[in-house]
Amino acid sequence: MTNSNEPIYVTKPVLPPLEEFLPYLQQIWDSKILTNGGPFHQQLEQALCDYLGVKHISLFTNGTIGLVTALQALRINGEVITTPYSFAATAHSLLWNGIKPVFVDIDPDTLNLDPARIEAAITPSTTAILAVHVYGHPCDVDAIQKIADNYNLKVIYDAAHAFGVQYHSGSVLNHGDLSVLSFHATKVFNTFEGGAIVSPDAKTKLRIDHLKNFGFVDEVTVVAPGINGKMSEFNAALGMLQLKGIDHALQQRKIIDARYRQAFAGVEGIRCFSAVNEDVANFAYFPILVQPGYMQSRDELYHKLREHNVIARRYFYPLISDFPMYRTLPSAAHTNLPVAKRVAEQVICLPIYPDLTFSLVDFIVSLIAR
Ligand code: T4K
């Protein structure tokens, strides 16, 4: 067993052949329309609605501004129930809106917000639930919606990982009041930087479109203190081209996921997570938990992988609730979040991307499954 010659990162962005992008760039150069809802922006919104099976999409400059804007669009304030087990952007979007995050523990099987623990965290100040489909695995959307209906709460899904994921024979993005996608370089579908909000109705989309354009309705009317969240024509044009390769990319991910899963089947102390339904998952990440019974600690394995040029990542360690701006909140106490704490100390996300070769997968497996 030797080192890989090149670092093997947790992900590698899919890019189309450059020459296929040049005609798109030529159109932008010819039209001189670079941003502010140009033709590629409009095309990509429609193409994504069709591909994802959703009604209304507003493109954004990135997923984080999408989250901040989604909270504004629904006029969320006070306290919001959320998960500590996510990327920083999830809770940061609350702070950017002056909202207090209330952390609730995760389900040990899905690693998503545990619906059974939500009710106990609701107070008269609670206005919404901000849940995350972590690694693209759907939340228990029915249970969350039931609680939201009972307590008159809004539900926003951080669907940064959930591009193309289906649930209950439709897009998972159709659940809750709004869903927010990320098209960052590291995501299943990338536009370099980018994101989107999925809305259920045209009125909400219109409000979101105003909010991402400084609040402008027309040249002289500003209805809200909006932000600049617009996706540029460059990113939107790239998105149109990326969509052509997405089915192939998802298929490749599925094959790699299966190879890892099979290889780890008998390895004591290594836990994998299965998609709820393989046909409608996106295999965005390949998390393993390094549990008691494994021959090394999680961090020993993580460093060993690095020594062999395998740059796996500990998503999501540390927990958001352990960051300095959150850790003094009562809900950030470790006694309140035992499952999330344990999982954050056990998780490693292994490299997975469409052109990861079987020989590299087998090399990574050989480092872990020995
Ligand atoms: N909500 C959730 C649940 C999220 O996971 C995220 C983002 C968001 C919201 C916010 O969405 P955006 O505002 O980003 O649209 C990365 C990403 O930067 C971040 O988008 C992502 N989640 C998070 C899970 O991962 P880092 O700090 O780990 O990225 P970085 O630069 O270390 O990249 C990881 C590896 O990917 C590198 O080792 C190599 C490879 N890579 C990365 C980039 C940027 C490339 O090969 N090319 C690249 O251009 O956060």
XYZ file of N, CA and C in Angstrom, residues 48-301:
762
model
N -34.513 24.062 -14.505
C -34.408 23.408 -13.189
C -35.790 23.015 -12.667
N -36.795 23.864 -12.907
C -38.163 23.481 -12.511
C -38.519 22.161 -13.189
N -38.220 22.068 -14.467
C -38.568 20.856 -15.223
C -37.769 19.661 -14.711
N -36.464 19.841 -14.544
C -35.617 18.708 -14.151
C -35.953 18.224 -12.738
N -36.126 19.181 -11.834
C -36.306 18.804 -10.424
C -37.755 18.445 -10.090
N -38.681 18.856 -10.952
C -40.087 18.592 -10.657
C -40.624 19.509 -9.572
N -40.325 20.804 -9.705
C -40.836 21.794 -8.743
C -41.494 22.926 -9.535
N -42.297 23.729 -8.826
C -43.090 24.738 -9.554
C -42.348 26.056 -9.786
N -41.665 26.541 -8.753
C -41.067 27.876 -8.875
C -39.666 27.878 -8.279
N -38.734 28.425 -9.039
C -37.350 28.514 -8.564
C -36.848 29.946 -8.739
N -36.146 30.423 -7.735
C -35.433 31.710 -7.845
C -33.947 31.409 -7.685
N -33.185 31.742 -8.700
C -31.737 31.491 -8.631
C -31.056 32.501 -7.731
N -29.984 32.047 -7.103
C -29.222 32.915 -6.193
C -27.736 32.821 -6.467
N -27.046 33.795 -5.937
C -25.596 33.853 -6.073
C -24.902 32.743 -5.292
N -25.531 32.299 -4.205
C -25.046 31.118 -3.472
C -26.148 30.658 -2.517
N -25.953 29.508 -1.923
C -26.981 28.955 -1.044
C -27.157 29.751 0.237
N -26.090 30.331 0.737
C -26.166 31.059 2.010
C -27.061 32.290 1.886
N -26.869 33.057 0.812
C -27.736 34.225 0.600
C -29.176 33.735 0.364
N -29.310 32.562 -0.236
C -30.641 31.965 -0.402
C -31.296 31.710 0.951
N -30.538 31.154 1.893
C -31.085 30.884 3.237
C -31.481 32.183 3.946
N -30.580 33.161 3.883
C -30.857 34.451 4.532
C -32.147 35.047 3.947
N -32.285 34.947 2.639
C -33.440 35.543 1.962
C -34.719 34.740 2.228
N -34.600 33.432 2.307
C -35.788 32.603 2.585
C -36.405 33.008 3.931
N -35.554 33.237 4.909
C -36.043 33.645 6.235
C -36.704 35.018 6.161
N -36.134 35.907 5.366
C -36.730 37.237 5.163
C -38.073 37.117 4.460
N -38.099 36.263 3.445
C -39.306 36.148 2.629
C -40.508 35.731 3.480
N -40.260 34.852 4.437
C -41.361 34.364 5.290
C -41.507 35.204 6.561
N -40.713 36.276 6.643
C -40.758 37.211 7.786
C -40.571 36.478 9.117
N -39.590 35.591 9.136
C -39.308 34.810 10.346
C -38.550 35.680 11.354
N -38.930 35.548 12.614
C -38.205 36.269 13.672
C -38.238 35.422 14.952
N -37.796 35.994 16.056
C -37.860 35.292 17.340
C -36.898 34.118 17.400
N -37.449 32.927 17.654
C -36.620 31.724 17.776
C -36.929 30.745 16.642
N -35.901 30.074 16.181
C -36.083 29.047 15.148
C -35.375 27.764 15.586
N -36.104 26.669 15.468
C -35.532 25.367 15.828
C -34.689 24.843 14.674
N -33.483 24.421 14.974
C -32.587 23.969 13.905
C -31.637 22.890 14.416
N -30.854 22.369 13.503
C -29.931 21.279 13.829
C -28.512 21.810 14.057
N -27.798 21.226 15.011
C -26.396 21.608 15.188
C -25.493 20.889 14.198
N -26.052 19.855 13.528
C -25.233 18.968 12.694
C -25.406 19.369 11.234
N -24.664 20.419 10.836
C -24.761 20.939 9.476
C -23.558 21.828 9.230
N -23.533 22.418 8.051
C -22.508 23.405 7.722
C -22.880 24.732 8.398
N -21.861 25.536 8.692
C -22.049 26.789 9.434
C -23.167 27.659 8.860
N -23.322 27.631 7.534
C -24.274 28.536 6.873
C -25.693 28.382 7.402
N -26.055 27.177 7.832
C -27.439 26.946 8.264
C -27.781 27.884 9.423
N -27.024 27.814 10.498
C -27.334 28.648 11.663
C -26.925 30.103 11.436
N -25.849 30.316 10.682
C -25.430 31.705 10.413
C -26.562 32.494 9.741
N -27.347 31.827 8.906
C -28.430 32.552 8.214
C -29.440 33.085 9.229
N -29.567 32.402 10.359
C -30.464 32.880 11.418
C -29.873 34.128 12.066
N -28.587 34.059 12.422
C -27.958 35.209 13.070
C -27.987 36.441 12.161
N -27.799 36.241 10.860
C -27.843 37.374 9.930
C -29.214 38.045 9.927
N -30.235 37.312 10.379
C -31.583 37.886 10.456
C -31.968 38.262 11.887
N -31.012 38.216 12.799
C -31.321 38.567 14.186
C -32.227 37.555 14.869
N -32.188 36.314 14.399
C -33.040 35.247 14.950
C -32.206 34.391 15.900
N -32.846 33.917 16.978
C -32.122 33.060 17.930
C -32.267 31.592 17.504
N -31.147 30.922 17.246
C -31.244 29.487 16.938
C -31.513 28.690 18.217
N -32.365 27.700 18.105
C -32.586 26.765 19.219
C -32.220 25.388 18.677
N -31.133 24.832 19.205
C -30.628 23.568 18.665
C -31.385 22.384 19.262
N -31.733 21.461 18.370
C -32.411 20.222 18.770
C -31.567 19.068 18.237
N -31.549 17.977 18.980
C -30.667 16.855 18.624
C -31.137 16.156 17.342
N -30.245 15.315 16.820
C -30.520 14.630 15.548
C -30.918 13.175 15.788
N -31.511 12.617 14.760
C -31.894 11.207 14.768
C -30.645 10.370 14.439
N -30.348 9.334 15.227
C -29.100 8.595 14.981
C -29.089 7.823 13.663
N -30.239 7.600 13.065
C -30.273 6.832 11.813
C -30.239 7.718 10.570
N -30.877 8.892 10.633
C -30.865 9.769 9.444
C -29.848 10.900 9.590
N -29.439 11.202 10.794
C -28.555 12.320 11.139
C -29.222 13.675 10.884
N -30.541 13.637 10.636
C -31.313 14.870 10.479
C -32.017 15.214 11.792
N -32.508 16.433 11.874
C -33.272 16.894 13.032
C -34.258 15.807 13.464
N -34.265 15.503 14.765
C -35.122 14.424 15.272
C -36.497 14.994 15.601
N -37.519 14.634 14.837
C -38.845 15.225 15.062
C -39.359 14.967 16.485
N -38.962 13.838 17.062
C -39.457 13.496 18.399
C -38.966 14.473 19.465
N -37.950 15.239 19.142
C -37.392 16.171 20.136
C -37.765 17.625 19.868
N -38.492 17.863 18.806
C -38.771 19.261 18.433
C -39.760 19.919 19.395
N -40.841 19.205 19.702
C -41.921 19.837 20.486
C -41.414 20.418 21.799
N -40.532 19.689 22.456
C -40.040 20.126 23.766
C -39.247 21.428 23.671
N -38.812 21.776 22.484
C -37.993 22.990 22.323
C -38.823 24.203 21.889
N -40.111 23.989 21.634
C -40.965 25.090 21.167
C -41.337 25.998 22.346
N -41.226 27.307 22.129
C -41.635 28.299 23.140
C -42.591 29.281 22.450
N -43.178 30.210 23.192
C -44.053 31.206 22.541
C -43.307 32.040 21.487
N -41.987 32.073 21.539
C -41.220 32.871 20.561
C -40.865 32.087 19.299
N -41.137 30.791 19.281
C -40.745 29.977 18.119
C -41.622 30.335 16.911
N -40.968 30.571 15.778
C -41.740 30.920 14.573
C -41.520 29.920 13.431
N -40.451 29.138 13.504
C -40.155 28.269 12.353
C -39.214 27.135 12.739
N -39.142 26.171 11.835
C -38.176 25.065 11.928
C -37.285 25.168 10.690
N -35.980 25.207 10.923
C -35.017 25.207 9.808
C -34.284 23.868 9.866
N -34.700 22.947 9.022
C -34.124 21.596 9.032
C -33.225 21.419 7.810
N -32.358 20.419 7.876
C -31.393 20.182 6.792
C -31.530 18.728 6.322
N -31.590 18.519 5.031
C -31.527 17.154 4.487
C -30.030 16.797 4.396
N -29.466 16.383 5.516
C -28.010 16.209 5.588
C -27.555 15.088 4.640
N -26.499 15.354 3.899
C -25.925 14.428 2.903
C -26.928 14.076 1.793
N -28.023 14.841 1.712
C -29.049 14.539 0.709
C -30.048 13.498 1.163
N -29.979 13.075 2.424
C -30.954 12.110 2.949
C -32.156 12.877 3.488
N -33.349 12.566 3.007
C -34.517 13.370 3.381
C -34.821 13.348 4.879
N -35.235 14.505 5.388
C -35.765 14.578 6.759
C -37.097 13.834 6.807
N -37.561 13.586 8.006
C -38.913 13.033 8.183
C -39.886 14.201 7.984
N -40.147 14.498 6.727
C -40.895 15.716 6.387
C -42.336 15.669 6.902
N -42.916 14.470 6.967
C -44.311 14.377 7.439
C -44.404 14.725 8.922
N -43.493 14.140 9.704
C -43.528 14.401 11.150
C -43.232 15.878 11.433
N -42.284 16.442 10.687
C -41.944 17.859 10.905
C -43.137 18.748 10.535
N -43.784 18.415 9.418
C -44.925 19.236 8.992
C -46.076 19.165 9.995
N -46.262 17.983 10.574
C -47.346 17.816 11.548
C -47.122 18.738 12.754
N -45.907 18.757 13.231
C -45.588 19.634 14.377
C -45.769 21.093 13.965
N -45.283 21.433 12.777
C -45.386 22.820 12.302
C -46.852 23.235 12.211
N -47.693 22.340 11.713
C -49.125 22.664 11.595
C -49.754 22.847 12.976
N -49.395 21.967 13.899
C -49.970 22.048 15.249
C -49.613 23.353 15.939
N -48.405 23.832 15.690
C -47.924 25.019 16.420
C -47.853 26.265 15.533
N -48.401 26.150 14.329
C -48.425 27.288 13.407
C -47.011 27.826 13.123
N -46.124 26.916 12.788
C -44.741 27.293 12.485
C -44.487 27.160 10.983
N -43.580 27.963 10.468
C -43.114 27.776 9.095
C -42.015 26.719 9.084
N -41.827 26.097 7.917
C -40.747 25.118 7.769
C -39.888 25.506 6.565
N -38.605 25.690 6.833
C -37.656 25.933 5.734
C -36.677 24.766 5.731
N -36.470 24.182 4.547
C -35.466 23.126 4.429
C -34.194 23.686 3.798
N -33.092 23.502 4.497
C -31.788 23.724 3.899
C -31.519 22.463 3.079
N -31.720 22.602 1.767
C -31.599 21.459 0.860
C -30.307 21.572 0.043
N -29.287 22.170 0.671
C -28.007 22.377 -0.023
C -27.454 21.071 -0.588
N -27.748 19.949 0.090
C -27.201 18.649 -0.344
C -28.202 17.847 -1.171
N -29.408 18.376 -1.374
C -30.514 17.498 -1.808
C -30.917 17.682 -3.265
N -30.012 18.141 -4.096
C -30.337 18.299 -5.521
C -30.758 16.949 -6.115
N -31.915 16.906 -6.731
C -32.347 15.705 -7.449
C -32.916 14.604 -6.571
N -33.020 14.852 -5.267
C -33.510 13.791 -4.370
C -35.038 13.758 -4.387
N -35.569 12.551 -4.440
C -37.032 12.380 -4.452
C -37.477 11.768 -3.135
N -38.720 12.026 -2.781
C -39.275 11.461 -1.550
C -40.779 11.404 -1.735
N -41.392 10.299 -1.358
C -42.838 10.145 -1.567
C -43.180 10.410 -3.034
N -42.459 9.825 -3.952
C -42.688 9.927 -5.397
C -42.782 11.361 -5.935
N -42.023 12.250 -5.386
C -41.901 13.606 -5.928
C -40.632 14.203 -5.373
N -40.315 15.414 -5.812
C -39.082 16.030 -5.303
C -39.200 16.298 -3.805
N -38.130 16.043 -3.097
C -38.109 16.360 -1.652
C -38.198 17.880 -1.463
N -37.883 18.606 -2.524
C -37.872 20.077 -2.447
C -39.280 20.660 -2.365
N -40.284 19.821 -2.604
C -41.659 20.316 -2.541
C -42.229 20.296 -1.130
N -41.445 19.882 -0.165
C -41.931 19.839 1.221
C -41.537 21.118 1.962
N -42.334 21.440 2.988
C -42.071 22.658 3.759
C -42.531 23.890 3.005
N -42.283 25.058 3.595
C -42.701 26.310 2.955
C -41.712 26.737 1.888
N -40.434 26.522 2.139
C -39.399 26.851 1.156
C -38.251 25.846 1.287
N -37.573 25.589 0.180
C -36.344 24.777 0.214
C -35.232 25.567 -0.459
N -34.036 25.434 0.094
C -32.902 26.216 -0.423
C -31.797 25.271 -0.891
N -31.395 25.441 -2.140
C -30.350 24.601 -2.746
C -29.021 25.347 -2.811
N -27.940 24.595 -2.869
C -26.617 25.170 -3.153
C -26.069 24.542 -4.428
N -25.501 25.391 -5.273
C -24.832 24.913 -6.487
C -23.335 25.209 -6.398
N -22.809 25.175 -5.179
C -21.379 25.417 -4.965
C -20.532 24.363 -5.678
N -19.289 24.717 -5.934
C -18.343 23.821 -6.621
C -18.326 22.411 -6.039
N -18.560 22.289 -4.747
C -18.467 20.988 -4.085
C -19.771 20.193 -4.144
N -20.775 20.726 -4.801
C -22.084 20.077 -4.772
C -22.316 19.199 -6.012
N -23.328 18.348 -5.894
C -23.678 17.402 -6.962
C -23.885 18.121 -8.303
N -24.558 19.252 -8.252
C -24.781 20.094 -9.433
C -24.141 21.438 -9.135
N -23.135 21.832 -9.908
C -22.465 23.088 -9.571
C -22.493 24.099 -10.705
N -22.589 25.374 -10.293
C -22.442 26.496 -11.226
C -21.260 27.369 -10.757
N -20.213 26.755 -10.275
C -19.086 27.386 -9.557
C -19.596 27.811 -8.179
N -20.263 28.951 -8.109
C -21.040 29.380 -6.950
C -22.486 29.476 -7.432
N -23.411 29.252 -6.546
C -24.804 29.415 -6.936
C -25.724 28.768 -5.935
N -26.979 29.087 -6.062
C -27.981 28.488 -5.189
C -29.364 28.829 -5.702
N -30.380 28.370 -5.000
C -31.752 28.631 -5.445
C -32.712 28.432 -4.290
N -33.840 29.141 -4.378
C -34.952 28.878 -3.457
C -36.099 28.303 -4.270
N -36.651 27.216 -3.770
C -37.836 26.595 -4.373
C -39.051 27.096 -3.598
N -40.006 27.704 -4.318
C -41.230 28.208 -3.682
C -42.442 27.441 -4.199
N -43.481 27.348 -3.381
C -44.667 26.608 -3.806
C -45.599 27.420 -4.685
N -45.502 28.749 -4.671
C -46.461 29.554 -5.435
C -45.779 30.786 -6.025
N -46.436 31.345 -7.027
C -45.857 32.453 -7.786
C -45.700 33.702 -6.921
N -46.632 33.898 -5.982
C -46.577 35.103 -5.138
C -45.316 35.100 -4.265
N -45.032 33.921 -3.696
C -43.834 33.823 -2.847
C -42.578 33.998 -3.692
N -42.573 33.388 -4.868
C -41.395 33.551 -5.748
C -41.175 35.032 -6.078
N -42.264 35.742 -6.339
C -42.140 37.159 -6.690
C -41.513 37.933 -5.531
N -41.976 37.641 -4.321
C -41.393 38.338 -3.149
C -39.894 38.024 -3.031
N -39.557 36.755 -3.252
C -38.143 36.354 -3.170
C -37.336 37.060 -4.267
N -37.922 37.154 -5.453
C -37.217 37.816 -6.556
C -37.000 39.304 -6.261
N -37.957 39.927 -5.587
C -37.747 41.325 -5.178
C -36.635 41.405 -4.139
N -36.692 40.480 -3.171
C -35.710 40.527 -2.073
C -34.277 40.317 -2.560
N -34.107 39.518 -3.617
C -32.727 39.261 -4.074
C -32.231 40.369 -4.994
N -33.105 41.338 -5.285
C -32.750 42.462 -6.148
C -32.982 43.773 -5.403
N -32.451 43.859 -4.199
C -32.487 45.084 -3.368
C -33.896 45.484 -2.941
N -34.902 44.655 -3.233
C -36.281 45.037 -2.931
C -36.961 45.805 -4.057
N -36.283 45.943 -5.206
C -36.888 46.682 -6.330
C -38.039 45.899 -6.954
N -39.175 46.590 -7.135
C -40.287 46.027 -7.897
C -40.226 46.587 -9.317
N -39.924 47.863 -9.417
C -39.683 48.503 -10.711
C -38.673 49.622 -10.473
N -38.455 50.429 -11.486
C -37.387 51.427 -11.417
C -37.471 52.359 -10.215
N -38.699 52.592 -9.753
C -38.866 53.606 -8.703
C -39.477 53.053 -7.415
N -39.780 51.760 -7.383
C -40.474 51.205 -6.218
C -39.613 50.173 -5.511
N -39.337 50.438 -4.248
C -38.560 49.495 -3.429
C -39.434 49.076 -2.254
N -39.732 47.770 -2.163
C -40.711 47.321 -1.161
C -40.083 46.670 0.069
N -38.780 46.428 0.045
C -38.151 45.750 1.192
C -36.655 46.046 1.173
N -36.014 45.937 2.343
C -34.558 46.145 2.357
C -33.853 44.905 1.811
N -34.009 44.687 0.519
C -33.476 43.475 -0.105
C -31.965 43.496 -0.211
N -31.460 42.371 -0.681
C -30.013 42.217 -0.818
C -29.699 41.990 -2.294
N -28.425 41.947 -2.644
C -28.081 41.558 -4.013
C -27.733 40.070 -4.000
N -28.695 39.252 -4.389
C -28.477 37.799 -4.384
C -28.563 37.199 -5.769
N -28.469 38.030 -6.805
C -28.734 37.558 -8.173
C -27.618 36.673 -8.719
N -28.022 35.625 -9.414
C -27.024 34.805 -10.113
C -26.656 35.490 -11.429
N -25.365 35.459 -11.762
C -24.921 36.116 -13.006
C -25.192 35.218 -14.215
N -25.110 35.803 -15.387
C -25.332 35.056 -16.629
C -24.257 33.991 -16.833
N -23.045 34.261 -16.387
C -21.968 33.263 -16.511
C -22.362 31.982 -15.774
N -22.779 32.146 -14.523
C -23.132 30.979 -13.714
C -24.376 30.281 -14.268
N -25.335 31.085 -14.721
C -26.582 30.488 -15.231
C -26.313 29.724 -16.536
N -25.452 30.286 -17.395
C -25.120 29.600 -18.652
C -24.413 28.283 -18.353
N -23.500 28.325 -17.398
C -22.803 27.096 -17.019
C -23.807 26.060 -16.492
N -24.762 26.544 -15.726
C -25.794 25.648 -15.194
C -26.559 24.944 -16.301
N -26.871 25.687 -17.362
C -27.595 25.067 -18.491
C -26.787 23.916 -19.076
N -25.468 24.139 -19.184
C -24.612 23.091 -19.738
C -24.437 21.944 -18.733
N -24.284 22.278 -17.480
C -24.099 21.246 -16.441
C -25.302 20.302 -16.373
N -26.484 20.855 -16.621
C -27.689 20.014 -16.534
C -27.623 18.841 -17.507
N -26.929 19.060 -18.639
C -26.840 17.983 -19.638
C -26.111 16.763 -19.096
N -25.178 17.004 -18.165
C -24.384 15.876 -17.662
C -24.857 15.337 -16.316
N -25.925 15.886 -15.779
C -26.246 15.569 -14.392
C -26.695 14.108 -14.205
N -27.438 13.573 -15.145
C -27.913 12.193 -14.954
C -26.735 11.223 -14.925
N -25.786 11.457 -15.811
C -24.595 10.607 -15.844
C -23.824 10.738 -14.529
N -23.688 11.969 -14.057
C -22.942 12.204 -12.809
C -23.613 11.469 -11.639
N -24.922 11.531 -11.577
C -25.643 10.865 -10.477
C -25.480 9.346 -10.572
N -25.497 8.841 -11.790
C -25.339 7.393 -11.994
C -23.953 6.933 -11.522
N -22.935 7.731 -11.871
C -21.567 7.389 -11.463
C -21.431 7.380 -9.944
N -22.040 8.379 -9.316
C -21.981 8.455 -7.849
C -22.610 7.208 -7.221
N -23.702 6.772 -7.810
C -24.402 5.609 -7.275
C -23.506 4.364 -7.320
N -22.770 4.244 -8.407
C -21.890 3.074 -8.579
C -20.763 3.103 -7.539
N -20.211 4.283 -7.323
C -19.111 4.407 -6.346
C -19.626 4.141 -4.930
N -20.795 4.698 -4.642
C -21.426 4.478 -3.332
C -21.589 2.977 -3.076
N -22.059 2.264 -4.091
C -22.295 0.822 -3.930
C -20.982 0.074 -3.675
N -19.925 0.512 -4.347
C -18.634 -0.181 -4.174
C -18.099 0.002 -2.746
N -18.185 1.225 -2.249
C -17.770 1.466 -0.862
C -18.608 0.605 0.091
N -19.916 0.692 -0.102
C -20.845 0.041 0.830
C -20.564 -1.449 0.936
N -20.347 -2.038 -0.232
C -20.071 -3.474 -0.282
C -18.758 -3.786 0.438
N -17.758 -2.938 0.210
C -16.433 -3.192 0.787
C -16.449 -3.083 2.308
N -17.310 -2.223 2.834
C -17.322 -2.005 4.283
C -18.308 -2.919 5.007
N -19.019 -3.749 4.240
C -20.123 -4.534 4.833
C -19.684 -5.329 6.057
N -18.499 -5.952 5.991
C -18.121 -6.797 7.119
C -17.092 -6.157 8.049
N -16.860 -4.881 7.908
C -15.782 -4.267 8.695
C -16.321 -3.798 10.043
N -15.796 -4.388 11.093
C -16.288 -4.070 12.425
C -15.970 -2.617 12.786
N -16.990 -1.922 13.279
C -16.779 -0.554 13.759
C -16.914 0.518 12.688
N -17.198 0.123 11.448
C -17.437 1.124 10.398
C -18.909 1.072 10.020
N -19.597 2.183 10.256
C -21.022 2.223 9.922
C -21.252 3.109 8.704
N -21.995 2.572 7.736
C -22.386 3.357 6.553
C -23.863 3.726 6.675
N -24.283 4.661 5.864
C -25.697 5.062 5.865
C -26.304 4.782 4.505
N -27.439 4.108 4.496
C -28.090 3.845 3.217
C -29.073 4.959 2.918
N -29.237 5.211 1.622
C -30.280 6.137 1.203
C -31.627 5.480 1.489
N -32.652 6.292 1.718
C -33.991 5.749 1.978
C -34.424 4.911 0.777
N -34.212 5.440 -0.408
C -34.531 4.713 -1.632
C -33.439 5.034 -2.646
N -32.681 4.007 -2.999
C -31.504 4.219 -3.852
C -31.836 4.849 -5.206
N -33.063 4.606 -5.703
C -33.392 5.093 -7.036
C -33.590 6.603 -7.069
N -33.807 7.179 -5.923
C -34.139 8.598 -5.916
C -33.200 9.381 -5.002
N -32.033 8.803 -4.716
C -31.035 9.476 -3.891
C -30.027 10.171 -4.816
N -29.100 10.952 -4.231
C -28.118 11.620 -5.104
C -26.658 11.284 -4.754
N -26.448 10.547 -3.664
C -25.100 10.073 -3.302
C -24.099 11.232 -3.257
N -24.554 12.319 -2.645
C -23.755 13.537 -2.594
C -22.502 13.360 -1.729
N -22.616 12.562 -0.684
C -21.502 12.352 0.261
C -21.426 10.866 0.586
N -20.257 10.430 1.071
C -20.198 9.065 1.597
C -19.678 9.118 3.040
N -20.603 9.396 3.984
C -20.195 9.447 5.400
C -20.038 8.054 5.978
N -19.002 7.859 6.789
C -18.916 6.652 7.620
C -18.796 7.103 9.076
N -19.272 6.271 9.984
C -19.031 6.524 11.404
C -18.008 5.505 11.883
N -16.975 6.008 12.537
C -15.932 5.146 13.105
C -16.337 4.892 14.557
N -16.806 3.680 14.805
C -17.454 3.389 16.088
C -16.607 2.444 16.943
N -16.995 2.300 18.234
C -16.264 1.356 19.078
C -16.208 -0.011 18.388
N -15.069 -0.657 18.484
C -14.896 -1.937 17.786
C -13.941 -1.775 16.621
N -13.827 -0.514 16.120
C -12.847 -0.276 15.058
C -11.463 -0.182 15.694
N -10.443 -0.515 14.917
C -9.095 -0.645 15.501
C -8.416 0.691 15.833
N -8.955 1.793 15.308
C -8.368 3.110 15.573
C -9.480 4.093 15.925
N -9.079 5.240 16.492
C -10.075 6.282 16.724
C -10.381 6.963 15.386
N -11.461 7.748 15.383
C -11.806 8.475 14.156
C -10.645 9.359 13.711
N -10.059 10.109 14.663
C -9.011 11.040 14.255
C -7.738 10.321 13.810
N -7.449 9.182 14.422
C -6.290 8.397 13.944
C -6.507 7.961 12.494
N -7.712 7.512 12.207
C -8.003 7.081 10.829
C -7.954 8.279 9.877
